[in-house]
Tab-separated table of C-alpha atoms and ligand atoms in Angstrom:
chain	number	residue	atom	x	y	z
A	1	MET	CA	-30.583	-32.505	-5.734
A	2	SER	CA	-29.928	-28.164	-6.654
A	3	ALA	CA	-26.496	-27.645	-3.826
A	4	ALA	CA	-27.500	-23.807	-3.081
A	5	ALA	CA	-31.131	-25.449	-1.777
A	6	ALA	CA	-29.777	-28.271	-0.117
A	7	THR	CA	-29.134	-25.215	3.039
A	8	HIS	CA	-31.566	-27.015	6.498
A	9	ARG	CA	-29.999	-29.421	7.936
A	10	LEU	CA	-31.317	-31.646	9.295
A	11	PHE	CA	-29.881	-31.410	13.393
A	12	ARG	CA	-31.680	-27.731	13.727
A	13	MET	CA	-34.754	-27.869	14.841
A	14	ASP	CA	-35.416	-24.200	13.344
A	15	GLU	CA	-34.315	-24.717	10.113
A	16	MET	CA	-36.525	-27.230	9.490
A	17	GLU	CA	-38.704	-25.807	11.021
A	18	THR	CA	-38.852	-23.436	8.216
A	19	LEU	CA	-38.759	-25.585	5.435
A	20	ARG	CA	-42.176	-26.549	7.279
A	21	ARG	CA	-43.582	-23.602	6.754
A	22	ASP	CA	-42.185	-22.983	3.062
A	23	ARG	CA	-43.184	-25.787	2.047
A	24	ARG	CA	-46.335	-26.647	4.278
A	25	LEU	CA	-45.217	-30.508	5.373
A	26	ASP	CA	-47.290	-32.358	7.690
A	27	PRO	CA	-45.539	-32.433	10.528
A	28	GLN	CA	-44.982	-35.686	10.990
A	29	LEU	CA	-43.272	-36.130	7.598
A	30	ILE	CA	-39.913	-34.653	9.974
A	31	ARG	CA	-40.513	-36.363	12.475
A	32	GLN	CA	-40.264	-39.483	10.029
A	33	LEU	CA	-37.698	-38.087	8.558
A	34	ARG	CA	-35.754	-38.073	12.353
A	35	ASN	CA	-36.078	-40.902	13.488
A	36	GLY	CA	-35.834	-42.518	10.417
A	37	LEU	CA	-32.016	-40.960	10.243
A	38	LEU	CA	-30.902	-40.109	13.737
A	39	LYS	CA	-33.333	-43.392	15.896
A	40	LYS	CA	-32.327	-46.404	13.362
A	41	PHE	CA	-29.417	-44.614	10.939
A	42	GLU	CA	-31.769	-45.567	7.777
A	43	PRO	CA	-29.736	-45.470	4.254
A	44	ASP	CA	-29.986	-41.646	2.875
A	45	ASP	CA	-31.476	-42.883	0.136
A	46	VAL	CA	-34.410	-44.355	1.670
A	47	VAL	CA	-34.668	-41.558	3.950
A	48	ARG	CA	-34.737	-38.884	1.426
A	49	GLU	CA	-36.868	-41.032	-0.919
A	50	ARG	CA	-40.129	-40.832	1.913
A	51	PHE	CA	-39.127	-37.502	2.269
A	52	PRO	CA	-40.920	-34.988	0.286
A	53	ALA	CA	-39.167	-32.199	0.234
A	54	SER	CA	-35.226	-34.039	0.479
A	55	ASP	CA	-34.407	-32.091	-2.084
A	56	ALA	CA	-34.108	-29.043	0.480
A	57	VAL	CA	-32.882	-30.972	3.256
A	58	GLN	CA	-28.734	-31.319	4.274
A	59	LEU	CA	-28.017	-34.520	5.833
A	60	HIS	CA	-24.985	-34.786	6.570
A	61	ALA	CA	-22.214	-31.542	8.026
A	62	LEU	CA	-19.204	-33.747	6.915
A	63	LYS	CA	-17.670	-35.749	4.255
A	64	LEU	CA	-15.986	-39.388	4.450
A	65	PHE	CA	-12.881	-38.705	3.096
A	66	GLN	CA	-11.589	-42.013	4.276
A	67	ARG	CA	-12.490	-46.070	6.141
A	68	MET	CA	-10.187	-48.552	7.219
A	69	ASP	CA	-11.151	-51.392	8.739
A	70	SER	CA	-8.279	-53.531	10.816
A	71	GLU	CA	-7.467	-56.527	9.132
A	72	ILE	CA	-6.461	-58.102	13.009
A	73	ASP	CA	-9.925	-57.235	14.913
A	74	GLY	CA	-13.137	-55.734	14.802
A	75	ALA	CA	-11.723	-51.239	14.374
A	76	THR	CA	-13.010	-48.870	11.515
A	77	LYS	CA	-11.424	-46.004	10.995
A	78	LEU	CA	-13.464	-42.757	9.736
A	79	LEU	CA	-11.973	-39.807	8.644
A	80	PHE	CA	-14.496	-37.061	7.935
A	81	GLU	CA	-13.445	-33.952	5.885
A	82	THR	CA	-14.708	-30.934	7.899
A	83	ASP	CA	-16.188	-27.649	6.253
A	84	SER	CA	-13.192	-26.053	6.798
A	85	GLY	CA	-11.235	-27.974	5.062
A	86	LEU	CA	-9.259	-29.971	7.941
A	87	LEU	CA	-9.385	-33.642	8.427
A	88	ILE	CA	-11.046	-35.712	11.952
A	89	GLU	CA	-11.444	-39.057	12.515
A	90	SER	CA	-13.788	-41.467	14.804
A	91	VAL	CA	-13.298	-44.687	15.316
A	92	ILE	CA	-15.707	-47.710	15.437
A	93	LEU	CA	-15.053	-51.082	17.697
A	94	ARG	CA	-16.473	-53.879	17.156
A	95	ILE	CA	-16.057	-55.631	21.039
A	96	ALA	CA	-16.521	-59.834	21.272
A	97	SER	CA	-19.242	-59.258	23.267
A	98	GLY	CA	-21.142	-58.000	20.103
A	99	ARG	CA	-21.258	-54.608	22.454
A	100	THR	CA	-20.093	-51.438	19.551
A	101	THR	CA	-18.019	-48.044	21.065
A	102	LEU	CA	-17.663	-45.602	18.676
A	103	CYS	CA	-15.019	-42.930	20.115
A	104	VAL	CA	-15.501	-39.481	18.654
A	105	SER	CA	-13.762	-36.705	17.805
A	106	SER	CA	-14.470	-32.796	19.609
A	107	GLN	CA	-11.871	-30.939	17.747
A	108	ILE	CA	-9.685	-30.581	15.143
A	109	GLY	CA	-6.479	-30.201	16.976
A	110	CYS	CA	-5.812	-29.981	20.511
A	111	ALA	CA	-4.457	-26.902	22.312
A	112	ALA	CA	-3.960	-29.052	25.672
A	113	ALA	CA	-0.977	-30.032	23.957
A	114	CYS	CA	-0.330	-33.015	25.159
A	115	ASP	CA	3.359	-34.807	25.105
A	116	PHE	CA	2.269	-38.421	23.717
A	117	CYS	CA	-0.879	-37.145	21.713
A	118	ALA	CA	-1.117	-36.363	17.852
A	119	THR	CA	-3.987	-34.594	18.488
A	120	GLY	CA	-2.541	-32.256	20.338
A	121	LYS	CA	1.396	-32.541	18.631
A	122	MET	CA	-1.097	-31.299	15.003
A	123	GLY	CA	-0.251	-27.392	16.177
A	124	ILE	CA	-3.985	-25.987	15.443
A	125	ALA	CA	-7.422	-25.381	17.268
A	126	LYS	CA	-10.342	-25.646	15.612
A	127	ASN	CA	-14.259	-25.904	18.170
A	128	LEU	CA	-16.092	-28.583	15.347
A	129	ALA	CA	-19.850	-28.206	15.601
A	130	THR	CA	-22.172	-29.344	17.494
A	131	GLU	CA	-23.895	-31.312	14.069
A	132	GLU	CA	-19.790	-32.276	13.084
A	133	ILE	CA	-19.943	-34.187	16.536
A	134	LEU	CA	-23.249	-35.353	15.748
A	135	ASP	CA	-22.944	-36.715	12.067
A	136	GLN	CA	-20.229	-38.847	13.276
A	137	VAL	CA	-23.004	-40.569	15.408
A	138	VAL	CA	-25.192	-41.005	12.490
A	139	GLN	CA	-22.380	-41.798	9.469
A	140	ALA	CA	-21.028	-44.884	12.375
A	141	GLY	CA	-24.115	-46.141	12.765
A	142	GLN	CA	-25.280	-46.273	8.931
A	143	ILE	CA	-22.382	-48.293	9.004
A	144	LEU	CA	-23.078	-51.189	12.401
A	145	ARG	CA	-26.959	-51.299	10.409
A	146	ALA	CA	-25.737	-52.191	7.419
A	147	GLU	CA	-23.932	-55.291	9.199
A	148	ASN	CA	-26.876	-55.430	11.556
A	149	ARG	CA	-25.070	-53.897	14.254
A	150	ARG	CA	-26.257	-51.792	16.987
A	151	LEU	CA	-24.414	-48.859	17.819
A	152	SER	CA	-24.189	-49.410	22.049
A	153	ASN	CA	-21.636	-46.599	23.225
A	154	ILE	CA	-20.382	-42.819	22.228
A	155	VAL	CA	-17.031	-41.761	23.865
A	156	PHE	CA	-15.618	-38.193	23.545
A	157	MET	CA	-12.125	-40.032	23.242
A	158	GLY	CA	-10.754	-39.018	19.521
A	159	MET	CA	-9.787	-36.115	18.822
A	160	GLY	CA	-9.352	-32.705	21.079
A	161	GLU	CA	-10.572	-31.641	24.585
A	162	PRO	CA	-14.089	-31.783	24.645
A	163	LEU	CA	-14.720	-29.790	27.768
A	164	HIS	CA	-12.963	-26.567	25.620
A	165	ASN	CA	-15.610	-27.218	23.529
A	166	GLU	CA	-17.533	-26.980	26.033
A	167	ALA	CA	-20.965	-25.241	24.471
A	168	ASN	CA	-21.204	-27.713	21.231
A	169	VAL	CA	-20.422	-30.756	23.788
A	170	THR	CA	-23.274	-29.689	25.910
A	171	GLU	CA	-25.258	-29.714	23.305
A	172	ALA	CA	-24.402	-32.197	21.625
A	173	ILE	CA	-25.275	-35.162	24.647
A	174	GLN	CA	-28.702	-32.645	25.117
A	175	LEU	CA	-30.251	-33.555	21.054
A	176	LEU	CA	-27.867	-37.656	21.521
A	177	THR	CA	-30.194	-38.098	24.741
A	178	ALA	CA	-33.540	-35.945	23.882
A	179	PRO	CA	-36.175	-38.303	23.175
A	180	ASP	CA	-37.284	-36.700	19.499
A	181	HIS	CA	-33.270	-36.746	18.558
A	182	PHE	CA	-31.316	-39.908	18.759
A	183	ALA	CA	-33.187	-40.371	22.599
A	184	ARG	CA	-29.710	-42.653	23.640
A	185	SER	CA	-29.561	-42.880	27.571
A	186	PRO	CA	-26.467	-40.763	29.195
A	187	SER	CA	-25.554	-43.904	31.110
A	188	THR	CA	-24.254	-45.246	27.339
A	189	VAL	CA	-21.922	-42.103	26.659
A	190	LEU	CA	-18.694	-41.115	28.255
A	191	VAL	CA	-16.660	-38.032	27.845
A	192	SER	CA	-13.088	-37.923	28.716
A	193	THR	CA	-11.235	-34.875	29.995
A	194	VAL	CA	-7.558	-33.711	30.322
A	195	GLY	CA	-9.251	-32.019	33.436
A	196	VAL	CA	-11.647	-28.856	33.418
A	197	PRO	CA	-13.500	-28.571	36.858
A	198	ALA	CA	-15.647	-25.384	36.702
A	199	ALA	CA	-16.625	-27.144	33.339
A	200	MET	CA	-16.569	-31.356	34.911
A	201	LEU	CA	-19.175	-30.122	37.230
A	202	ARG	CA	-20.979	-28.586	34.843
A	203	LEU	CA	-21.370	-31.380	32.337
A	204	ALA	CA	-22.263	-33.594	36.043
A	205	ASN	CA	-24.940	-31.369	36.742
A	206	ALA	CA	-26.592	-31.468	33.477
A	207	PHE	CA	-26.550	-34.868	32.780
A	208	PRO	CA	-26.419	-37.334	36.378
A	209	ARG	CA	-25.980	-40.128	34.260
A	210	LEU	CA	-23.545	-39.145	32.655
A	211	ASN	CA	-20.003	-40.599	32.233
A	212	LEU	CA	-17.230	-38.897	33.527
A	213	ALA	CA	-13.395	-39.851	33.347
A	214	LEU	CA	-9.791	-37.721	33.792
A	215	SER	CA	-6.849	-38.307	32.079
A	216	LEU	CA	-4.821	-38.397	34.777
A	217	HIS	CA	-2.096	-40.027	33.844
A	218	SER	CA	0.738	-39.132	37.268
A	219	ALA	CA	-0.396	-38.587	40.673
A	220	ASP	CA	2.956	-36.097	40.843
A	221	GLN	CA	2.158	-32.413	40.134
A	222	ALA	CA	5.508	-31.836	38.802
A	223	THR	CA	5.464	-35.075	36.557
A	224	ARG	CA	1.314	-34.580	35.042
A	225	GLU	CA	2.914	-31.444	33.819
A	226	THR	CA	5.712	-31.751	32.363
A	227	ILE	CA	3.338	-34.033	30.147
A	228	ILE	CA	0.280	-32.679	30.093
A	229	PRO	CA	1.314	-28.775	29.616
A	230	LEU	CA	-2.256	-27.444	30.677
A	231	GLY	CA	-2.096	-29.517	34.478
A	232	LYS	CA	-0.526	-26.360	35.834
A	233	LYS	CA	-3.943	-25.106	35.117
A	234	ALA	CA	-5.401	-27.539	37.425
A	235	SER	CA	-3.875	-28.982	40.594
A	236	LEU	CA	-4.206	-31.952	42.004
A	237	THR	CA	-5.815	-30.963	44.603
A	238	GLN	CA	-8.551	-29.116	42.737
A	239	LEU	CA	-9.216	-32.507	39.957
A	240	HIS	CA	-9.287	-34.711	43.773
A	241	ASP	CA	-11.557	-32.129	44.726
A	242	THR	CA	-13.457	-31.521	41.806
A	243	ILE	CA	-14.701	-35.481	40.950
A	244	GLN	CA	-15.708	-35.639	45.272
A	245	GLU	CA	-18.004	-32.305	45.264
A	246	ILE	CA	-18.802	-34.606	41.310
A	247	GLN	CA	-20.098	-37.533	43.359
A	248	THR	CA	-22.211	-35.963	45.191
A	249	ILE	CA	-24.536	-34.922	42.054
A	250	GLN	CA	-24.159	-38.297	40.603
A	251	ASP	CA	-24.551	-41.840	42.552
A	252	ARG	CA	-21.950	-43.682	39.869
A	253	GLU	CA	-18.071	-44.759	39.366
A	254	PHE	CA	-15.603	-42.469	38.004
A	255	MET	CA	-13.345	-43.039	35.386
A	256	ILE	CA	-9.341	-42.421	35.944
A	257	GLU	CA	-7.589	-42.641	32.702
A	258	TYR	CA	-3.410	-43.742	33.079
A	259	LEU	CA	-1.151	-43.893	30.180
A	260	MET	CA	1.128	-46.108	30.889
A	261	LEU	CA	4.895	-43.962	30.261
A	262	ARG	CA	7.987	-46.203	30.679
A	263	GLY	CA	10.398	-44.354	33.305
A	264	VAL	CA	8.039	-41.629	33.296
A	265	ASN	CA	4.345	-43.173	35.578
A	266	ASP	CA	5.392	-46.388	35.882
A	267	SER	CA	6.959	-47.078	39.065
A	268	ALA	CA	5.690	-49.020	42.068
A	269	GLU	CA	5.777	-45.671	44.345
A	270	ASP	CA	4.228	-44.057	41.245
A	271	ALA	CA	1.623	-46.202	41.678
A	272	LYS	CA	2.086	-45.215	45.961
A	273	ARG	CA	1.020	-41.794	45.292
A	274	LEU	CA	-1.813	-42.864	42.871
A	275	ILE	CA	-3.049	-44.890	45.670
A	276	ASP	CA	-2.655	-42.136	48.089
A	277	TRP	CA	-4.176	-39.674	45.153
A	278	ILE	CA	-7.539	-41.002	44.720
A	279	GLY	CA	-8.541	-41.885	48.375
A	280	ASP	CA	-12.216	-42.706	49.299
A	281	LEU	CA	-12.993	-41.549	45.660
A	282	ARG	CA	-15.120	-43.921	43.746
A	283	VAL	CA	-13.418	-44.553	40.672
A	284	HIS	CA	-12.342	-47.429	38.336
A	285	VAL	CA	-8.743	-46.809	37.606
A	286	ASN	CA	-8.360	-47.831	33.209
A	287	LEU	CA	-4.294	-48.603	32.696
A	288	ILE	CA	-3.617	-47.241	28.987
A	289	PRO	CA	-0.670	-49.103	26.820
A	290	TYR	CA	1.121	-46.200	25.245
A	291	ASN	CA	0.832	-45.990	21.241
A	292	THR	CA	3.900	-44.424	20.631
A	293	ILE	CA	3.850	-41.349	18.454
A	294	GLU	CA	7.260	-39.608	16.044
A	295	ALA	CA	6.439	-36.555	17.575
A	296	SER	CA	7.949	-37.306	21.151
A	297	PRO	CA	11.226	-39.756	20.397
A	298	HIS	CA	11.932	-39.387	23.663
A	299	LEU	CA	8.222	-41.524	25.169
A	300	GLN	CA	8.233	-45.064	25.565
A	301	ALA	CA	5.633	-47.572	26.104
A	302	SER	CA	5.486	-49.388	29.383
A	303	PRO	CA	6.201	-52.649	29.152
A	304	ARG	CA	3.139	-55.475	30.027
A	305	PRO	CA	5.436	-57.172	32.935
A	306	THR	CA	5.611	-53.085	34.537
A	307	ILE	CA	1.346	-52.749	33.561
A	308	GLU	CA	0.394	-55.873	34.936
A	309	SER	CA	2.738	-55.006	38.569
A	310	PHE	CA	1.273	-52.377	38.557
A	311	ALA	CA	-1.927	-53.370	38.098
A	312	ASP	CA	-2.030	-55.655	41.132
A	313	LEU	CA	-0.003	-52.992	43.650
A	314	LEU	CA	-3.558	-51.542	42.562
A	315	LYS	CA	-5.825	-54.487	42.689
A	316	ALA	CA	-4.017	-55.239	45.959
A	317	SER	CA	-4.834	-52.307	48.191
A	318	GLY	CA	-9.049	-52.397	46.541
A	319	LEU	CA	-9.265	-50.641	43.571
A	320	LYS	CA	-11.310	-51.987	40.780
A	321	THR	CA	-8.181	-51.859	38.367
A	322	THR	CA	-8.308	-52.828	34.103
A	323	VAL	CA	-5.925	-52.740	31.311
A	324	ARG	CA	-6.919	-51.307	27.949
A	325	TYR	CA	-5.502	-53.091	25.245
A	326	SER	CA	-6.651	-50.835	22.427
A	327	LEU	CA	-7.739	-52.428	19.484
A	328	GLY	CA	-6.871	-51.021	15.674
A	329	HIS	CA	-2.957	-51.407	15.282
A	330	ASP	CA	-2.516	-52.069	12.598
A	331	ILE	CA	-4.630	-48.998	11.353
A	332	GLU	CA	-3.248	-46.559	14.372
A	333	ALA	CA	0.211	-45.427	13.238
A	334	ALA	CA	-1.183	-44.730	9.342
A	335	CYS	CA	-4.125	-43.129	9.950
A	336	GLY	CA	-2.121	-40.823	13.218
A	337	GLN	CA	0.276	-39.865	10.228
A	338	LEU	CA	-2.337	-38.936	7.692
A	339	ILE	CA	-4.247	-37.128	9.630
A	340	ARG	CA	-0.895	-34.980	11.006
A	341	GLN	CA	0.418	-34.291	7.937
A	342	GLU	CA	-2.756	-33.496	5.911
A	343	ASN	CA	-4.231	-30.876	7.997
A	344	ARG	CA	-1.258	-29.318	8.873
A	345	GLN	CA	-0.708	-29.280	4.625
A	346	ARG	CA	-4.644	-28.205	4.686
A	347	ALA	CA	-3.676	-25.246	7.152
A	348	MET	CA	-1.690	-23.335	5.795
A	349	GLN	CA	-2.908	-23.579	2.711
A	350	ALA	CA	-5.741	-22.151	4.550
A	351	ARG	CA	-3.118	-19.658	6.167
A	352	ARG	CA	-1.842	-18.154	3.041
A	353	ALA	CA	-5.687	-17.818	1.423
A	354	ALA	CA	-6.595	-15.875	4.170
A	355	ALA	CA	-3.792	-14.033	4.170
A	356	GLU	CA	-4.276	-13.130	0.706
A	357	GLY	CA	-7.973	-11.827	1.515
A	358	ASP	CA	-10.172	-14.651	-0.110
A	359	SER	CA	-11.183	-17.103	3.706
A	360	HIS	CA	-13.142	-16.911	6.382
A	361	VAL	CA	-11.434	-19.953	7.835
A	362	GLY	CA	-9.824	-19.100	11.285
A	363	PHE	CA	-6.966	-21.392	12.746
A	364	LEU	CA	-5.867	-20.934	15.727
A	365	ASP	CA	-2.441	-21.861	16.499
A	366	VAL	CA	-2.390	-23.735	19.785
A	367	ARG	CA	0.083	-21.439	21.441
A	368	GLN	CA	-1.963	-18.417	21.213
A	369	VAL	CA	-4.892	-19.807	22.970
A	370	ILE	CA	-3.684	-22.615	25.549
A	371	ASP	CA	-3.081	-19.374	27.845
A	372	GLY	CA	-6.907	-17.732	27.679
A	373	LEU	CA	-8.248	-21.587	27.839
A	374	GLU	CA	-10.323	-21.085	31.428
A	375	SER	CA	-9.248	-23.814	34.237
B	1	SAM	C1	-7.246	-38.419	22.680
B	1	SAM	S1	-7.410	-38.342	24.333
B	1	SAM	C2	-9.096	-37.293	24.026
B	1	SAM	C3	-9.974	-36.567	25.191
B	1	SAM	C4	-9.421	-35.790	25.518
B	1	SAM	N1	-8.898	-34.769	25.146
B	1	SAM	C5	-8.389	-35.932	27.080
B	1	SAM	O1	-7.370	-36.028	26.773
B	1	SAM	O2	-8.789	-36.625	27.694
B	1	SAM	C6	-8.147	-39.652	24.836
B	1	SAM	C7	-7.289	-40.203	25.848
B	1	SAM	O3	-6.426	-41.092	24.942
B	1	SAM	C8	-5.726	-40.540	25.131
B	1	SAM	N2	-3.935	-40.941	24.741
B	1	SAM	C9	-3.662	-39.936	23.667
B	1	SAM	N3	-3.003	-40.060	23.236
B	1	SAM	C10	-2.332	-41.632	23.428
B	1	SAM	C11	-1.678	-41.826	22.522
B	1	SAM	N4	-0.380	-41.875	21.846
B	1	SAM	N5	-0.762	-43.751	23.296
B	1	SAM	C12	-2.012	-44.015	24.283
B	1	SAM	N6	-3.769	-43.427	25.026
B	1	SAM	C13	-2.785	-41.638	24.003
B	1	SAM	C14	-5.388	-39.716	26.514
B	1	SAM	O4	-4.650	-39.739	27.568
B	1	SAM	C15	-6.992	-39.933	26.964
B	1	SAM	O5	-7.132	-40.285	27.734
B	2	SF4	S1	-6.322	-33.555	25.983
B	2	SF4	FE1	-6.761	-35.046	25.192
B	2	SF4	S2	-6.331	-34.925	22.814
B	2	SF4	FE2	-6.007	-33.016	23.912
B	2	SF4	S3	-3.726	-33.051	23.741
B	2	SF4	FE3	-4.241	-34.352	25.325
B	2	SF4	S4	-4.829	-36.308	25.244
B	2	SF4	FE4	-4.580	-34.869	22.835
């Protein structure tokens, strides 16, 4: 295959249409190729074999760099290399019920710079292209198909803030739910955000059946701002009003994510504040045990009994509450460290190359972008 010729990206309708015209292909062949890869997740060689101009098609936007399978449960972490040379991660979760969830990344690094998050500590921010978001789904789908499993759910809970990459994330969801692309139900997709009110409303309007989650982590404004610097851009009152408005557009439960940090947000008083803040919103509270990160030695996970008592207080007030005991603990630490160090080195190399004038790759320092972000 000539690398120079493989310039027509499968995810791009316009490029595939050009190829169809240039090679005088039957439109049915393009549909078959798209269905094979995007709906059935067939292996590359199978779809290529059926397609006469396969030398000209780029099936993937990402290169699989490393695969890590948990030895204790059904989690697989996939590290992908992007065009910019930086790494991102996706996680496949195989749940005992037989269902599977894929956690996808939307950015490399994150300008929200949350104190508890390894991605926020990366110090760089770059949006993933639509096809880089979608190829995580394709490659994970192919892995699951090879195990006779189906991909049940997709959650935007990997690296990055999806609503800081709103255009590409919206386009990715459009294609994930388009009948002639992935043809998935919007109710099997969840977008988790740190809280960008205007974009949350746009997303709810565009996809009334899409699941949305807010990473709240504290119902006290000052506490929230200490752990989420971006919390200054959207007040708790504004976030509450936004969810209330979303619930007039979407007839579904909204998810509130609450990271349990010892001595920061895990007291009975914090639970009471959370209950008051929720008020009559129709929500599901998901308590998240904190995975410690090296870059924030001052933060610790709440002990399990504290999490259970906190959950009991919420449940006693009538709130639907669950605790997320995450899979893949053994691959978590190894990967978080690796990706952060690798990306810092790669970003530095790219900056040096750019300074010497032989690179067009642009990386933003998070301090440069955080003030410019829309609230
Ligand atoms: C990585 S974020 C990506 C989506 C989006 N940016 C957000 O904050 O909701 C997904 C979830 O992981 C949580 N998270 C981040 N760092 C964590 C850590 N060290 N331990 C446990 N959960 C963490 C976030 O708070 C958020 O609820
Ligand atoms: S917004 Fe999400 S991805 Fe970004 S730093 Fe905060 S937790 Fe991490």
